[in-house]
Short mmCIF file of N, CA and C in Angstrom, two decimals:
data_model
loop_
_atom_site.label_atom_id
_atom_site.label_comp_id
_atom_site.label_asym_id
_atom_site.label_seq_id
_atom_site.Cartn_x
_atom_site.Cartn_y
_atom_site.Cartn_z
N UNK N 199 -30.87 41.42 42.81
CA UNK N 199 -30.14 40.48 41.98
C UNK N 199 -28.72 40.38 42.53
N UNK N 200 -28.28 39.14 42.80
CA UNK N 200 -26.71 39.23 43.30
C UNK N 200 -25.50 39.53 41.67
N UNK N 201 -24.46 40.06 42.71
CA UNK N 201 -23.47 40.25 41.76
C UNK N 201 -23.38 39.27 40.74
N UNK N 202 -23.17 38.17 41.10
CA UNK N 202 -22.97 36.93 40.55
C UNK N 202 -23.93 36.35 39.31
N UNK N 203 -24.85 36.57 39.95
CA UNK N 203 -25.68 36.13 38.76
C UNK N 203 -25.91 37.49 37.40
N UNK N 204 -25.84 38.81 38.43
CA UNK N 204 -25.61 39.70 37.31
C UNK N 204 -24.35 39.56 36.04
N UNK N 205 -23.80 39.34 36.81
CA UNK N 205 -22.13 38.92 35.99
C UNK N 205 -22.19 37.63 34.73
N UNK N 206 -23.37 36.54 35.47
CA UNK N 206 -23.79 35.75 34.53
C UNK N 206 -24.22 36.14 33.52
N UNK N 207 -25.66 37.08 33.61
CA UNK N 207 -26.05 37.75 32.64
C UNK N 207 -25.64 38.06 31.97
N UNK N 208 -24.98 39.65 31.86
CA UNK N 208 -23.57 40.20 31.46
C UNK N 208 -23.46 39.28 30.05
N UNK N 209 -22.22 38.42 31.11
CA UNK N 209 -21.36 37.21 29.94
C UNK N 209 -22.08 36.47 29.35
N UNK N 210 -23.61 36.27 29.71
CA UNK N 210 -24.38 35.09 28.36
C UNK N 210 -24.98 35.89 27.68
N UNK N 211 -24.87 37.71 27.57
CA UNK N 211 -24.70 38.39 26.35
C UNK N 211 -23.75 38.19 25.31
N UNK N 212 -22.71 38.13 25.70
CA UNK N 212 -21.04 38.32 25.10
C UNK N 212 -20.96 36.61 24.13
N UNK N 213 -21.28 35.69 25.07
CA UNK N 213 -20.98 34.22 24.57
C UNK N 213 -22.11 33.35 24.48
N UNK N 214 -22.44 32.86 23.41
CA UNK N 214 -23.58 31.96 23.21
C UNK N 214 -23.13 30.59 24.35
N UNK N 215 -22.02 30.47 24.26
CA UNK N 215 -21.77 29.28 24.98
C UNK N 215 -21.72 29.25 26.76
N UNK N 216 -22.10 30.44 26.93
CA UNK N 216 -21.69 30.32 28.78
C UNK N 216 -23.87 30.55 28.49
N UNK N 217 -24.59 31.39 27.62
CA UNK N 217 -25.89 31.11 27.69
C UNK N 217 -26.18 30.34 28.28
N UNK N 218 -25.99 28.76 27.22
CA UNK N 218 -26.38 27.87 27.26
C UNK N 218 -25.96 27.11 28.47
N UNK N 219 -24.61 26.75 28.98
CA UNK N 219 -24.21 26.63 30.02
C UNK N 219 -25.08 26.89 31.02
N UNK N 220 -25.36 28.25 31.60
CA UNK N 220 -25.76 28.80 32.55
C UNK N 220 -27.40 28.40 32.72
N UNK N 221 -28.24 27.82 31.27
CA UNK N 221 -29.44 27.45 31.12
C UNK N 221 -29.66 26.11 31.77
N UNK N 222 -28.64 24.99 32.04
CA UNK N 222 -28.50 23.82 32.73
C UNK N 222 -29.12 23.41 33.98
N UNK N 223 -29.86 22.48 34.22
CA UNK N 223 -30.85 22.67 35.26
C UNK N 223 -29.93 22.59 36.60
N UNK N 224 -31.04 23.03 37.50
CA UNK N 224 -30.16 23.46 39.02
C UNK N 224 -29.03 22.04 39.58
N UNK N 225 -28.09 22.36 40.43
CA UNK N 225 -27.23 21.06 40.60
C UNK N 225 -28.27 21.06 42.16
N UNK N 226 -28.32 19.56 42.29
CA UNK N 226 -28.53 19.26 43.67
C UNK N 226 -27.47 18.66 44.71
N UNK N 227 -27.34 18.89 45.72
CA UNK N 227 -26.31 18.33 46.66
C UNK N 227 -26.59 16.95 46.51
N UNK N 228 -25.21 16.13 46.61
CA UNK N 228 -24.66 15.04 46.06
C UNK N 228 -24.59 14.42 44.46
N UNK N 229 -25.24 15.44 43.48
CA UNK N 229 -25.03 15.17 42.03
C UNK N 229 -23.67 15.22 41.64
N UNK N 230 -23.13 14.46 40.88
CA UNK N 230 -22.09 14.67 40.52
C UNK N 230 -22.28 15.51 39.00
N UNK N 231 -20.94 16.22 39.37
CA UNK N 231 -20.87 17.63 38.21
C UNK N 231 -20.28 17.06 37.14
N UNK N 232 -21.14 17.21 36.08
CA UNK N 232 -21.09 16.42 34.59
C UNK N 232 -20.54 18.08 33.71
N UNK N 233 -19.62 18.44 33.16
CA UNK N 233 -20.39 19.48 32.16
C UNK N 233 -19.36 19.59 31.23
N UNK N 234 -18.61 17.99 30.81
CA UNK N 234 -17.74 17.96 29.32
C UNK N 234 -18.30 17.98 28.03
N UNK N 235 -19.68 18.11 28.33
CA UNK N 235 -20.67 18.11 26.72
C UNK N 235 -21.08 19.54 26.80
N UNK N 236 -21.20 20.14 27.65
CA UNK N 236 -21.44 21.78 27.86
C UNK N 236 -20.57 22.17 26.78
N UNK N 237 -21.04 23.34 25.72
CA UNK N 237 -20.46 24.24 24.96
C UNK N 237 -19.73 24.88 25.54
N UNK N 238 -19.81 25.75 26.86
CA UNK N 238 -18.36 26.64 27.22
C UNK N 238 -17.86 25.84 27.72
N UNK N 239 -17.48 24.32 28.22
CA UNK N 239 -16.74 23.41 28.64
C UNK N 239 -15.97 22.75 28.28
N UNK N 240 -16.73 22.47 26.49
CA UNK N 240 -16.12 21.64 25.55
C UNK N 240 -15.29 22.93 25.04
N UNK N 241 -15.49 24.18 24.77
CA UNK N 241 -14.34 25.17 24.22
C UNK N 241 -13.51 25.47 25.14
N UNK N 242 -13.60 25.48 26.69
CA UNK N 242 -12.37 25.53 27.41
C UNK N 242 -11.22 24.05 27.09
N UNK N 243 -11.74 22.64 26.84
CA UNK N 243 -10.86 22.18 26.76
C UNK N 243 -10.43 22.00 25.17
N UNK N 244 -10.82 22.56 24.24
CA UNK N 244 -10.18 22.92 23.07
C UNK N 244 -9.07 23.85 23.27
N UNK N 245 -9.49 24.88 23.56
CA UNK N 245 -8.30 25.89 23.62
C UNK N 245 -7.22 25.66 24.57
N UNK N 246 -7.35 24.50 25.57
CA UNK N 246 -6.17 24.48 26.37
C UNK N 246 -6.13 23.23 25.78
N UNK N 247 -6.56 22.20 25.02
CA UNK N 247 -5.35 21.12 24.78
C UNK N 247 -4.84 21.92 23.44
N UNK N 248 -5.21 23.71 22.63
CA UNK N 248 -4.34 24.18 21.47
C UNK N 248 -3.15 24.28 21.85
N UNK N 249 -3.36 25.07 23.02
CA UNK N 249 -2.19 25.75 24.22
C UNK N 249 -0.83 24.64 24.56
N UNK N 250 -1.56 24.31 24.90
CA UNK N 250 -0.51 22.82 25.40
C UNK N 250 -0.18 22.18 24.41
N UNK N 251 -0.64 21.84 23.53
CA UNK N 251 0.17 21.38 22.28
C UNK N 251 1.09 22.36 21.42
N UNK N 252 0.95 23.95 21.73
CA UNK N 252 1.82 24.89 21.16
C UNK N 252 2.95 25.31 22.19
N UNK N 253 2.38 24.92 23.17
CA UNK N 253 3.92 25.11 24.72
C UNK N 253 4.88 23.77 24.00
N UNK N 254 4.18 22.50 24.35
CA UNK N 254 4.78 21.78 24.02
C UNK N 254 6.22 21.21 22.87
N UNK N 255 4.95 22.07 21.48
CA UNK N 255 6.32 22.41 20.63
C UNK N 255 7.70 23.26 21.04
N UNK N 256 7.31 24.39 21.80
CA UNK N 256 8.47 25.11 22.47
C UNK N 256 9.07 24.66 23.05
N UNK N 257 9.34 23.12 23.51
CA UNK N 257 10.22 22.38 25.27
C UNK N 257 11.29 22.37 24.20
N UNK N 258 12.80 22.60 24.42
CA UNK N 258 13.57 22.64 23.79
C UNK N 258 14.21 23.82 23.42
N UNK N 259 13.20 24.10 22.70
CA UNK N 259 13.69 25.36 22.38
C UNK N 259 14.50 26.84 22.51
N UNK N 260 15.25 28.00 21.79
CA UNK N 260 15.27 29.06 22.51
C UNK N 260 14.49 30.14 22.80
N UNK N 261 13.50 30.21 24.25
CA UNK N 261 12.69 30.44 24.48
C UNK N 261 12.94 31.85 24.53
N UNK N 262 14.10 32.57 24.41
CA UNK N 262 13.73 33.89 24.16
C UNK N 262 13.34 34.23 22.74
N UNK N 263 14.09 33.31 21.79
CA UNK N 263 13.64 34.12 20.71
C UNK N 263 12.22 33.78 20.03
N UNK N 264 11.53 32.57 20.88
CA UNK N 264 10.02 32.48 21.24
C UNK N 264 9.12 33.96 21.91
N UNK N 265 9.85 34.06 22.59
CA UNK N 265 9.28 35.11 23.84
C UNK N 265 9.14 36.39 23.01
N UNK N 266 10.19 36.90 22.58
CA UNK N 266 10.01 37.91 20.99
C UNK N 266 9.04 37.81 20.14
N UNK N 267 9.16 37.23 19.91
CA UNK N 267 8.10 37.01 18.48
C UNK N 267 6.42 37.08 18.30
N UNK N 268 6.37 37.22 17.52
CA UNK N 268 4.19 37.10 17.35
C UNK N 268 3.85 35.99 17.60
N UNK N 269 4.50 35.25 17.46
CA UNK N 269 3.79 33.42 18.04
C UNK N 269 3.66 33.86 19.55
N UNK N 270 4.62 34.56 20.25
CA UNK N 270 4.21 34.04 21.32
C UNK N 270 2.90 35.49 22.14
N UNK N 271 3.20 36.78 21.32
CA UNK N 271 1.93 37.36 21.05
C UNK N 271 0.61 36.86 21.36
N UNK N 272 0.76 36.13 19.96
CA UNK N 272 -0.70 35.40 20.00
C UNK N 272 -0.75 34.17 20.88
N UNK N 273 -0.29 33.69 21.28
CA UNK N 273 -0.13 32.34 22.56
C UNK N 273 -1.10 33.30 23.75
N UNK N 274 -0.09 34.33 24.01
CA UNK N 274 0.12 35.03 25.38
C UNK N 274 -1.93 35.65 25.12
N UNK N 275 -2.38 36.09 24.49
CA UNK N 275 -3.61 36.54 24.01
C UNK N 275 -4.33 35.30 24.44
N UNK N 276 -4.04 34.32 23.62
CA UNK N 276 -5.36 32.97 23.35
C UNK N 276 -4.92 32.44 24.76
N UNK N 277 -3.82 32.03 25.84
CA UNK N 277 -4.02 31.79 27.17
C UNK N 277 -5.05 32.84 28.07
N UNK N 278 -4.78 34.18 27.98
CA UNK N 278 -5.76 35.08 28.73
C UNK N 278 -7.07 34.82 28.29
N UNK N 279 -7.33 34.80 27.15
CA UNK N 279 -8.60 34.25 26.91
C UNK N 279 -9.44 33.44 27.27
N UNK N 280 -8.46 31.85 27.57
CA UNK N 280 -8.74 31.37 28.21
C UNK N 280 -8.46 30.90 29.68
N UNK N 281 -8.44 31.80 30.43
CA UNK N 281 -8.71 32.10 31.29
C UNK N 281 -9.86 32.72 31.87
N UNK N 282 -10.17 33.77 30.89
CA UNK N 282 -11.82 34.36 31.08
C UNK N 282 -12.77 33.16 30.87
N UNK N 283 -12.26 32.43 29.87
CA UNK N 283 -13.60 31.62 29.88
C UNK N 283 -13.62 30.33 31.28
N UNK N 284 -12.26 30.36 32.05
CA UNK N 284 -12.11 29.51 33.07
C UNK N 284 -12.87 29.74 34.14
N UNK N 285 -12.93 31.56 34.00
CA UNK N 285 -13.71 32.11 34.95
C UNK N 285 -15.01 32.14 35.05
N UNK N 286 -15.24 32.55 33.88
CA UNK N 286 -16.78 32.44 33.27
C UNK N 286 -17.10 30.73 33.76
N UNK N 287 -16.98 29.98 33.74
CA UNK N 287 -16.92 28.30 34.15
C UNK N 287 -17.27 28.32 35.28
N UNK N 288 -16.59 28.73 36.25
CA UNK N 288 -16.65 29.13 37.63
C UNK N 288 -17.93 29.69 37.96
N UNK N 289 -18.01 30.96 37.33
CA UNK N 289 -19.52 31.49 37.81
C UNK N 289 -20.65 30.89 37.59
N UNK N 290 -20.71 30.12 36.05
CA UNK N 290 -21.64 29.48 35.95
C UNK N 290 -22.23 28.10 36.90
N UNK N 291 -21.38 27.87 37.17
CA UNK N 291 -21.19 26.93 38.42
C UNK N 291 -21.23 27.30 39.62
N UNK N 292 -20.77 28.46 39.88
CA UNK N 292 -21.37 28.87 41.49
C UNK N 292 -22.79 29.25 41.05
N UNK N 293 -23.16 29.85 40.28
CA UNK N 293 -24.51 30.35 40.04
C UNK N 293 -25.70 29.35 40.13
N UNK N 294 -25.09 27.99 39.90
CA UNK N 294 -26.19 26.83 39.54
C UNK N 294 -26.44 26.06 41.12
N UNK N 295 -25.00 26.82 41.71
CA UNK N 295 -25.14 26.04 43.38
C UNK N 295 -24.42 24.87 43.45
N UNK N 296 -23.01 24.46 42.68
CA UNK N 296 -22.24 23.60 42.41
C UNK N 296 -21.43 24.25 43.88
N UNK N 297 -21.32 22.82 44.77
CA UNK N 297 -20.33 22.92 45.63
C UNK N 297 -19.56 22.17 45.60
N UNK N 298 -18.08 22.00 44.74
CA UNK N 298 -17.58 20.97 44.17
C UNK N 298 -15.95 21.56 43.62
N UNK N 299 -15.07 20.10 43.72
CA UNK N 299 -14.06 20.86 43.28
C UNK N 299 -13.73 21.50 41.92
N UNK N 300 -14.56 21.41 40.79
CA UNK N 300 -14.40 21.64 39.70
C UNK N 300 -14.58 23.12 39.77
N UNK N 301 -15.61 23.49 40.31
CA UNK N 301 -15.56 25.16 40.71
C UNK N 301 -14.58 25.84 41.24
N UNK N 302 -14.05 25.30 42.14
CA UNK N 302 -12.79 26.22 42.97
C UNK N 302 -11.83 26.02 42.07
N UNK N 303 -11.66 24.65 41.01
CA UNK N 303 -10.40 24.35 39.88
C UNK N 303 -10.40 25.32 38.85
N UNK N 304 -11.79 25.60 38.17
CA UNK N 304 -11.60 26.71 37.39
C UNK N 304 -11.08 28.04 38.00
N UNK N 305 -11.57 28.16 38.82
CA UNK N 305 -10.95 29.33 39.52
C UNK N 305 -9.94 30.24 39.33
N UNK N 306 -9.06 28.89 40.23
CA UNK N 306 -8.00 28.89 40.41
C UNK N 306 -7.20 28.87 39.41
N UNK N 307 -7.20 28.12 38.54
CA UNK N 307 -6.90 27.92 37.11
C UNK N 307 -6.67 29.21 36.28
N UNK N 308 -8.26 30.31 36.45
CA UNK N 308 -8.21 30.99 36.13
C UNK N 308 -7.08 32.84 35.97
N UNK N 309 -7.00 32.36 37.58
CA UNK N 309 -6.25 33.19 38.78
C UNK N 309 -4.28 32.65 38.19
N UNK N 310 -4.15 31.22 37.94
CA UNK N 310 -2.68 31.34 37.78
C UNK N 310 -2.09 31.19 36.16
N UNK N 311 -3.30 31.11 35.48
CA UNK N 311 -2.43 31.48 34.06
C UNK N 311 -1.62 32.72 33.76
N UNK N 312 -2.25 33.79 34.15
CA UNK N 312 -1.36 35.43 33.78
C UNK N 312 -0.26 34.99 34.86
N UNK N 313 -0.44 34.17 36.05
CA UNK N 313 0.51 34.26 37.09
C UNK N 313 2.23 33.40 35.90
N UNK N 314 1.57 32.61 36.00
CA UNK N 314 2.78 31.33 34.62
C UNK N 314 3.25 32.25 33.13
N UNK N 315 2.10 33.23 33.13
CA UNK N 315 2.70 33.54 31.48
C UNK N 315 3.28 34.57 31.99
N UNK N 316 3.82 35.45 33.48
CA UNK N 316 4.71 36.16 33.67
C UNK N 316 5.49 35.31 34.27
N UNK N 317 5.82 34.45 34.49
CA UNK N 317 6.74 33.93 35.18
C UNK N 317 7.80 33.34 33.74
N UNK N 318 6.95 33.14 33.07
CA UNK N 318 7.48 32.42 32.13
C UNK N 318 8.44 33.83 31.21
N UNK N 319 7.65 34.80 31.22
CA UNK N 319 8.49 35.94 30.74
C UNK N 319 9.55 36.78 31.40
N UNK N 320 9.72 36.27 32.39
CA UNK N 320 10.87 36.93 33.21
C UNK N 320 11.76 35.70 33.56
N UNK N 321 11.55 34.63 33.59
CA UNK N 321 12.69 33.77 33.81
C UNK N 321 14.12 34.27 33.04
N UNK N 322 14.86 34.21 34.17
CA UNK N 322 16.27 34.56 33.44
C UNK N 322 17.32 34.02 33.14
N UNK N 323 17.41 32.34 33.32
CA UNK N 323 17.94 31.63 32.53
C UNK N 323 17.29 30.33 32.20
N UNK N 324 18.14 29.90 30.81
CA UNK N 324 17.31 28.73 30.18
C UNK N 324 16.76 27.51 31.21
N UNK N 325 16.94 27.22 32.49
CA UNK N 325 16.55 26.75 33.11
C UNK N 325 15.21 27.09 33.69
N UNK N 326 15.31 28.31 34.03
CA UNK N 326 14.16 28.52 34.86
C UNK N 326 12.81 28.86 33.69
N UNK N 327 13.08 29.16 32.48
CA UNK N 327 12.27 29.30 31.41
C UNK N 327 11.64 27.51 30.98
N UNK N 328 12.70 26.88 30.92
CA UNK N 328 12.21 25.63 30.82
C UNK N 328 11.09 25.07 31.72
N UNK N 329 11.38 25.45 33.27
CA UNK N 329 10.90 25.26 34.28
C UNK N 329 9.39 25.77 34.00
N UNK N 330 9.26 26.87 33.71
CA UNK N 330 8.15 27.68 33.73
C UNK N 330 7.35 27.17 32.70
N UNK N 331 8.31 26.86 31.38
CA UNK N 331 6.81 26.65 30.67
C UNK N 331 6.51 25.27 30.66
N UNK N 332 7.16 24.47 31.05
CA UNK N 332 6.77 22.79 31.95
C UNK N 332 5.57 22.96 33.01
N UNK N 333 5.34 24.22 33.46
CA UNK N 333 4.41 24.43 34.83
C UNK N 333 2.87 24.86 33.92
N UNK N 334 3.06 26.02 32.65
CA UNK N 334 1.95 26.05 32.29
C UNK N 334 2.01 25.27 31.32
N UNK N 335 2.47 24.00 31.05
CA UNK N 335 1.81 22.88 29.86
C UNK N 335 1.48 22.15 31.13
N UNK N 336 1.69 22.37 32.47
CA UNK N 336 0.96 21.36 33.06
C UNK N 336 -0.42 21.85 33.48
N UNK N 337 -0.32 22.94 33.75
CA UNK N 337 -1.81 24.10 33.84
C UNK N 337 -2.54 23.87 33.07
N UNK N 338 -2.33 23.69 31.55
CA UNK N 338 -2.81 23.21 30.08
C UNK N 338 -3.68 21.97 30.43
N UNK N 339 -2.71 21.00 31.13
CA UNK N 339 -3.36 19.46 31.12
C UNK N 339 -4.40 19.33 31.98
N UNK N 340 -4.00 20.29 33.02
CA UNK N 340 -5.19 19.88 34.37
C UNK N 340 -6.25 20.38 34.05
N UNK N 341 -6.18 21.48 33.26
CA UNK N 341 -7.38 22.32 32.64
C UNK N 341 -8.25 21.21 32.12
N UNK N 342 -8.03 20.45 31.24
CA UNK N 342 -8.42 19.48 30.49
C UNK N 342 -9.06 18.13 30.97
N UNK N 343 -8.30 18.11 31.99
CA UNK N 343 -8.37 16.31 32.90
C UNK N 343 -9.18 17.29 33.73
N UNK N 344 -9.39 18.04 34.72
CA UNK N 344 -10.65 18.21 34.98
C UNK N 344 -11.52 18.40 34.91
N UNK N 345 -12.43 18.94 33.34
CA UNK N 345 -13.18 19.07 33.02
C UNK N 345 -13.73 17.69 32.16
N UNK N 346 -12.72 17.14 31.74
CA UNK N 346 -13.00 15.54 31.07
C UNK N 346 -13.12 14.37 31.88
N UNK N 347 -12.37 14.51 33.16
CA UNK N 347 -12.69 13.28 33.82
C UNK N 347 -14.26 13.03 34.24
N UNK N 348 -14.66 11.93 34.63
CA UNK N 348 -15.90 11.20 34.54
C UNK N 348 -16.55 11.75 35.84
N UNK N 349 -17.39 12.45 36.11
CA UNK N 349 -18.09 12.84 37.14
C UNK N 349 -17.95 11.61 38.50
N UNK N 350 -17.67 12.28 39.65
CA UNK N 350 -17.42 11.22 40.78
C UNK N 350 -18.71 11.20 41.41
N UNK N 351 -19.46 11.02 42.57
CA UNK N 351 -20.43 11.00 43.34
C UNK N 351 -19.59 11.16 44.46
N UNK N 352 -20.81 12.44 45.66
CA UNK N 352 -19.76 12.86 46.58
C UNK N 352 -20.26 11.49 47.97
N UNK N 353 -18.84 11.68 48.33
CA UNK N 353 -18.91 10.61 49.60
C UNK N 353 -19.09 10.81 50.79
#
């Protein structure tokens, strides 16, 4: 059994929604990758358009005394979170034989949220904090626009 698909396993213990996901029939080369009606697809872009609409309220703001607080606690939690499930996305998609950019996007995606929510916590002046959390409400959006945009056909 490869790692990979073990790892699938694994996680469609933990989440009904990567199950079902992962139950999706095989991708064939040149299909275009559909999977915004997918349950772990449709909850990745819930939780990142929550995200991004709760960064968003923060633009302005004084982001340290954000950075303190349990709001941003629980922010900093529900981004890692989703991130696992960005990952989980990923596998299910390499697992099915998706060779496509939506796979390497979750990924990656997955890989630079903790990267933004420390960046965002060490910025050391109101500029560069602004800066930072402008970068993960944009992380927020792409999360979203790539899993929602309309499947392409490869060329």
């Amino acid at each position: 059994m490869s790692c990979g698909l073990a790892l699938a396993v694994a996680l469609s213990l933990t989440d009904p929604a990567v199950a079902v996901s992962a139950a999706q029939p095989a991708w064939q080369a040149g299909d275009p990758v559909a999977v915004a009606d997918e349950p772990l697809f449709v909850d990745i872009v819930a939780r990142a358009g929550k995200l991004k609409t709760t960064a968003e309220g923060w633009a302005g703001m004084d982001l340290v005394a954000v950075l303190g607080g349990p709001d941003w606690a629980a922010f900093r939690t529900d981004a890692l979170a989703l991130a696992e499930r960005d990952l989980q996305g990923h596998l299910v998609l390499k697992e099915r034989g998706v060779d496509g950019d939506l796979k390497c996007i979750l990924r990656g995606i997955s890989e630079d949220i903790p990267v933004r929510l420390t960046a965002l916590e060490s910025a050391a002046t109101p500029e560069e904090r602004a800066s930072a959390l402008s970068e993960l409400i944009h992380l927020f959006d792409d999360n979203v626009a790539v899993i929602t945009a309309p499947p392409q056909p490869e060329v």
